[in-house]
Coordinates of C-alpha atoms in Angstrom, one line a residue:
Chain A
X660 CA 0.0 0.3 0.0
X661 CA 1.6 3.2 -0.9
X662 CA 1.3 6.2 1.2
X663 CA -0.5 9.3 0.3
X664 CA 1.6 12.3 -0.1
X665 CA 0.5 15.8 1.1
X666 CA 1.6 19.0 -0.3
X667 CA 0.1 21.5 2.4
X668 CA 1.4 23.8 5.1
X669 CA -1.2 22.5 7.9
X670 CA -1.8 19.2 9.3
X671 CA -4.5 17.5 7.2
X672 CA -5.1 14.6 9.3
X673 CA -7.9 16.1 11.5
X674 CA -9.7 17.5 8.5
X675 CA -13.2 15.9 7.5
X676 CA -13.4 15.1 3.4
X677 CA -16.7 15.9 1.4
X678 CA -17.1 12.1 1.2
X679 CA -17.1 11.8 5.0
X680 CA -19.9 14.5 4.8
X681 CA -22.4 13.2 1.9
X682 CA -25.1 11.3 3.0
X683 CA -24.7 12.0 6.8
X684 CA -27.8 12.8 8.8
X685 CA -28.6 16.5 9.6
X686 CA -30.2 16.9 13.1
X687 CA -31.2 20.3 14.1
X688 CA -31.1 22.1 17.9
X689 CA -34.4 20.6 18.4
X690 CA -33.0 17.3 17.6
X691 CA -35.2 17.0 14.8
X692 CA -33.9 15.1 11.7
X693 CA -33.9 17.4 9.0
X694 CA -32.6 15.0 6.1
X695 CA -28.9 13.9 4.7
X696 CA -26.4 16.1 3.3
X697 CA -26.5 15.8 -0.7
X698 CA -24.3 18.8 -1.4
X699 CA -21.0 20.4 0.1
X700 CA -21.1 24.1 -1.1
X701 CA -17.6 25.9 -1.7
X702 CA -16.9 29.4 -2.8
X703 CA -15.2 29.1 -5.9
X704 CA -13.4 32.5 -5.2
X705 CA -12.3 32.3 -1.8
X706 CA -11.9 28.2 -2.0
X707 CA -14.2 28.0 1.2
X708 CA -16.4 25.9 2.6
X709 CA -19.8 27.9 2.6
X710 CA -22.5 25.3 3.4
X711 CA -24.4 22.1 2.9
X712 CA -27.5 21.4 0.8
X713 CA -29.7 18.9 2.4
X714 CA -32.0 16.2 0.5
X715 CA -35.0 16.3 2.6
X716 CA -36.7 13.2 1.1
X717 CA -38.9 12.1 -2.1
X718 CA -40.4 14.9 -3.6
X719 CA -39.5 17.4 -1.0
X720 CA -37.9 20.5 -1.5
X721 CA -34.2 20.8 -0.7
X722 CA -32.7 23.2 2.0
X723 CA -29.3 24.8 2.2
X724 CA -27.8 25.7 5.3
X725 CA -24.8 28.1 5.6
X726 CA -21.8 27.2 7.7
X727 CA -22.6 29.8 10.3
X728 CA -25.4 27.6 11.3
X729 CA -23.5 24.3 11.6
X730 CA -22.7 23.4 15.2
X731 CA -20.3 20.4 14.7
X732 CA -19.7 17.6 12.2
X733 CA -19.5 14.3 14.1
X734 CA -18.7 10.8 12.9
X735 CA -22.6 9.9 12.5
X736 CA -24.4 13.1 12.0
X737 CA -24.3 16.9 11.5
X738 CA -25.6 19.0 14.3
X739 CA -26.9 22.4 13.5
X740 CA -26.9 25.2 16.1
X741 CA -30.4 26.3 15.1
X742 CA -33.9 24.8 15.1
X743 CA -34.6 25.0 11.3
X744 CA -37.5 27.5 10.8
X745 CA -39.1 25.7 7.9
X746 CA -40.0 23.0 10.1
X747 CA -42.9 24.8 11.2
X748 CA -44.5 24.5 7.9
X749 CA -47.6 22.1 8.3
X750 CA -47.8 22.2 12.1
X751 CA -51.0 23.2 13.6
X752 CA -51.4 26.3 15.1
X753 CA -53.2 26.5 18.7
X754 CA -54.2 29.7 20.6
X755 CA -53.8 30.2 24.1
X756 CA -57.0 28.5 24.8
X757 CA -56.4 25.4 23.0
X758 CA -58.7 26.7 19.8
X759 CA -57.3 25.6 16.8
X760 CA -56.4 28.6 14.7
X761 CA -55.1 26.7 11.7
X762 CA -52.2 25.3 10.1
X763 CA -49.0 26.8 9.0
X764 CA -49.1 27.1 5.2
X765 CA -45.9 29.4 4.9
X766 CA -43.2 31.6 7.0
X767 CA -42.0 34.8 6.2
X768 CA -38.3 34.7 7.3
X769 CA -36.1 37.9 8.0
X770 CA -33.6 38.4 4.8
X771 CA -33.0 34.6 4.3
X772 CA -31.9 34.1 7.6
X773 CA -33.4 31.5 10.4
X774 CA -35.5 34.1 12.0
X775 CA -39.4 34.2 11.8
X776 CA -41.0 37.5 11.3
X777 CA -44.6 35.8 10.5
X778 CA -46.5 32.5 10.4
X779 CA -49.4 32.4 7.6
X780 CA -51.9 30.0 8.8
X781 CA -54.7 28.8 6.7
X782 CA -57.8 27.1 7.7
X783 CA -61.4 27.4 6.1
X784 CA -63.1 26.8 9.1
X785 CA -61.1 29.0 11.7
X786 CA -62.6 31.9 13.6
X787 CA -60.6 33.8 11.9
X788 CA -61.1 33.5 8.3
X789 CA -59.3 31.9 5.6
X790 CA -55.9 32.7 5.9
X791 CA -54.2 34.8 8.7
X792 CA -50.8 36.3 9.5
X793 CA -49.5 35.6 12.5
X794 CA -46.6 37.8 13.8
X795 CA -43.8 35.8 15.8
X796 CA -44.2 37.6 18.7
X797 CA -47.3 35.9 19.6
X798 CA -45.7 32.7 19.5
X799 CA -45.5 31.2 23.0
X800 CA -43.8 27.9 21.9
X801 CA -43.0 25.6 19.0
X802 CA -43.0 21.9 19.9
X803 CA -44.9 19.2 17.9
X804 CA -47.4 22.1 17.1
X805 CA -47.4 25.7 17.9
X806 CA -48.9 27.4 20.8
X807 CA -49.7 31.1 21.0
X808 CA -49.4 33.3 23.7
X809 CA -52.7 35.2 23.0
X810 CA -56.3 33.8 23.0
X811 CA -58.8 34.4 20.5
X812 CA -60.1 37.7 21.1
X813 CA -56.8 39.3 21.3
X814 CA -55.7 37.4 18.1
X815 CA -59.1 39.1 16.6
X816 CA -57.8 42.1 17.4
X817 CA -54.2 41.8 16.3
X818 CA -55.5 40.5 12.9
X819 CA -57.9 43.3 12.3
X820 CA -55.2 46.1 13.3
X821 CA -52.8 44.5 11.0
Chain B
X958 CA -76.9 37.7 34.2
X959 CA -80.4 36.7 33.2
X960 CA -81.4 32.7 33.4
X961 CA -80.4 32.1 36.9
X962 CA -81.2 32.5 40.3
X963 CA -78.0 33.2 42.4
X964 CA -77.6 32.1 45.6
X965 CA -73.9 32.6 46.6
X966 CA -71.7 34.7 48.7
X967 CA -69.3 35.3 46.1
X968 CA -69.7 37.7 43.3
X969 CA -71.1 35.3 40.5
X970 CA -68.9 35.3 37.1
X971 CA -70.7 32.4 35.4
X972 CA -69.0 34.0 32.1
X973 CA -65.4 33.2 33.3
X974 CA -66.2 30.3 35.0
X975 CA -65.7 26.9 33.1
X976 CA -68.6 24.7 32.8
X977 CA -66.9 21.3 33.7
X978 CA -69.6 19.1 31.8
X979 CA -68.6 21.1 28.5
X980 CA -64.7 19.9 29.2
X981 CA -65.6 16.1 29.0
X982 CA -64.1 15.5 25.4
X983 CA -62.1 18.6 25.1
X984 CA -58.5 18.1 24.2
X985 CA -55.4 18.1 26.2
X986 CA -52.4 19.7 25.0
X987 CA -48.9 19.8 26.1
X988 CA -46.7 22.9 26.7
X989 CA -45.3 22.5 23.0
X990 CA -48.8 21.8 21.5
X991 CA -48.9 17.8 21.5
X992 CA -52.2 16.5 21.6
X993 CA -51.9 14.2 24.6
X994 CA -55.2 13.3 24.4
X995 CA -59.3 14.0 25.1
X996 CA -60.8 14.6 28.6
X997 CA -62.7 11.6 29.7
X998 CA -63.0 12.4 33.5
X999 CA -62.6 15.2 35.8
X1000 CA -61.7 14.5 39.4
X1001 CA -63.0 16.8 42.5
X1002 CA -61.6 16.2 45.9
X1003 CA -64.8 15.6 48.0
X1004 CA -63.4 16.9 51.1
X1005 CA -61.7 20.4 49.7
X1006 CA -64.4 20.7 47.0
X1007 CA -61.0 21.3 44.4
X1008 CA -60.3 20.1 41.3
X1009 CA -57.7 17.5 41.6
X1010 CA -56.9 16.5 38.1
X1011 CA -58.4 14.8 34.8
X1012 CA -58.2 11.6 33.3
X1013 CA -57.3 11.8 29.6
X1014 CA -57.8 8.9 27.0
X1015 CA -56.5 8.4 23.4
X1016 CA -56.6 5.9 20.7
X1017 CA -57.7 3.1 22.7
X1018 CA -54.2 3.4 25.0
X1019 CA -54.3 3.4 28.9
X1020 CA -55.9 6.3 30.2
X1021 CA -53.6 9.1 32.0
X1022 CA -54.3 10.9 35.0
X1023 CA -53.0 14.2 35.3
X1024 CA -52.9 16.4 38.4
X1025 CA -53.5 19.9 38.6
X1026 CA -50.3 21.0 39.3
X1027 CA -49.3 20.1 35.9
X1028 CA -52.0 22.5 34.1
X1029 CA -51.0 25.7 32.9
X1030 CA -54.3 27.2 31.7
X1031 CA -58.1 25.8 31.7
X1032 CA -60.4 26.8 29.1
X1033 CA -63.8 25.8 27.6
X1034 CA -62.0 24.5 24.9
X1035 CA -58.7 22.6 26.3
X1036 CA -56.3 22.0 29.0
X1037 CA -52.9 23.2 28.6
X1038 CA -50.1 21.6 30.6
X1039 CA -47.2 23.3 31.5
X1040 CA -44.8 20.3 30.8
X1041 CA -44.2 17.5 28.4
X1042 CA -45.6 14.3 29.5
X1043 CA -42.4 12.1 29.9
X1044 CA -44.8 9.1 29.1
X1045 CA -44.9 10.3 25.7
X1046 CA -41.2 9.8 25.2
X1047 CA -41.8 6.0 24.5
X1048 CA -40.8 5.6 21.1
X1049 CA -38.5 8.4 20.7
X1050 CA -35.2 7.6 19.0
X1051 CA -31.9 7.5 21.3
X1052 CA -28.9 9.2 19.8
X1053 CA -25.4 9.6 21.4
X1054 CA -23.7 13.2 21.0
X1055 CA -22.0 12.2 18.0
X1056 CA -25.1 11.2 16.0
X1057 CA -25.0 7.5 16.5
X1058 CA -28.5 6.1 16.8
X1059 CA -28.4 3.4 19.5
X1060 CA -32.4 2.7 19.6
X1061 CA -35.6 3.6 20.8
X1062 CA -37.0 4.4 24.0
X1063 CA -38.9 1.3 25.1
X1064 CA -39.9 2.3 28.6
X1065 CA -39.8 5.6 31.1
X1066 CA -39.0 5.0 34.7
X1067 CA -40.1 8.1 36.6
X1068 CA -40.0 9.2 40.2
X1069 CA -43.0 7.6 41.6
X1070 CA -46.1 9.0 39.8
X1071 CA -44.7 12.6 38.9
X1072 CA -43.4 13.5 35.9
X1073 CA -39.8 13.4 36.6
X1074 CA -37.8 10.8 34.6
X1075 CA -35.3 8.5 36.9
X1076 CA -34.4 6.4 33.5
X1077 CA -35.1 5.3 30.2
X1078 CA -34.9 1.5 28.7
X1079 CA -33.7 1.6 25.6
X1080 CA -33.9 -1.1 23.3
X1081 CA -32.4 -1.9 19.8
X1082 CA -32.6 -4.9 17.7
X1083 CA -30.0 -6.6 19.5
X1084 CA -29.2 -4.9 22.8
X1085 CA -31.4 -3.5 25.8
X1086 CA -30.0 -0.4 27.4
X1087 CA -31.0 1.4 30.9
X1088 CA -29.9 5.0 30.7
X1089 CA -30.4 7.1 33.9
X1090 CA -31.4 10.6 33.6
X1091 CA -27.9 11.7 34.4
X1092 CA -26.7 10.3 31.3
X1093 CA -29.1 12.3 29.3
X1094 CA -27.9 15.4 27.8
X1095 CA -31.7 16.5 26.8
X1096 CA -34.8 15.1 25.4
X1097 CA -36.5 16.9 22.6
X1098 CA -37.6 15.1 19.6
X1099 CA -35.0 12.6 20.1
X1100 CA -33.2 11.5 23.1
X1101 CA -29.4 13.1 23.2
X1102 CA -27.1 10.9 25.4
X1103 CA -23.8 12.4 26.6
X1104 CA -20.7 11.6 24.8
X1105 CA -18.7 9.3 26.7
X1106 CA -21.4 7.4 28.2
X1107 CA -21.3 3.7 27.8
X1108 CA -25.1 2.7 28.1
X1109 CA -24.3 -1.3 27.6
X1110 CA -21.6 -1.4 30.1
X1111 CA -24.1 0.2 33.0
X1112 CA -27.0 -2.2 31.7
X1113 CA -24.8 -5.3 32.1
X1114 CA -23.6 -4.0 35.6
X1115 CA -26.8 -3.9 36.6
X1116 CA -28.3 -6.9 35.4
X1117 CA -25.3 -8.8 36.7
X1118 CA -26.1 -7.4 40.4
X1119 CA -29.6 -8.1 40.1
X1120 CA -28.5 -11.9 39.5
X1121 CA -26.4 -12.0 42.2
X1122 CA -28.7 -10.9 44.5
X1123 CA -31.4 -13.7 43.3

């Protein structure tokens, strides 16, 4: 077996190769399984690693994550520093009293970052109408579903005001 | 306030007070919005005349009794809890901090009947582990265990000790 030769000023023994990354599971801060790494993105001018592209599964749109959001790369998975906001899509939204407001149909993010500005919630049967926009400040908790910090009267006021 | 004759020493406020009969069948939500189940019974202490807790049913599973100390908010529509019931952790995947999946939670051992977890029984195809809560970093969508925690070793030690006692 011939030994590989290095032409570099650095110790490359502790680096991770693209081969190590590809196919690895991506887990976010909430320990949610996001998908698997399908591309490694490199800036062609600066020759720097800039992020990863994630395959979320059959018929689902992919997701690109910048390197600043990557927490660590381990032998079995890639851990993110963030809870991916896109994960909110499709979750049921409950108001403070447990009424169903609707389902999150889309989200508005702050300049392609992971910060939610508002949720677009859709429901034909909701007491609020077909589609409502709920500002992020009224979100109490995001878990399996979304809990709001306000009740239906307050929510109605907010929506009429906006 | 039309429709009732009032016999009470307190100022009646029936609009704000909840009709317990209407609560039956209403959903119970955890802190994070998980539907824990639907209210099937409401228990009241006959001595203190105070609400003690509720019994929840869901999908032919064993009913769950939740005491009022775990309630965050009560409305005509639902009961919101102030925690994630640890018994619902059953079935969650268990991974090490380096992302290795070691199995799924088979059983949650709790401190008495409280919601506090003492340990998890985790099973994979070939092995069974007992992981104390001190070995767990956090529980969210998955159960994340500490990096240098050797789950198998601890379980074997526990098992051998039990055998010795027998």
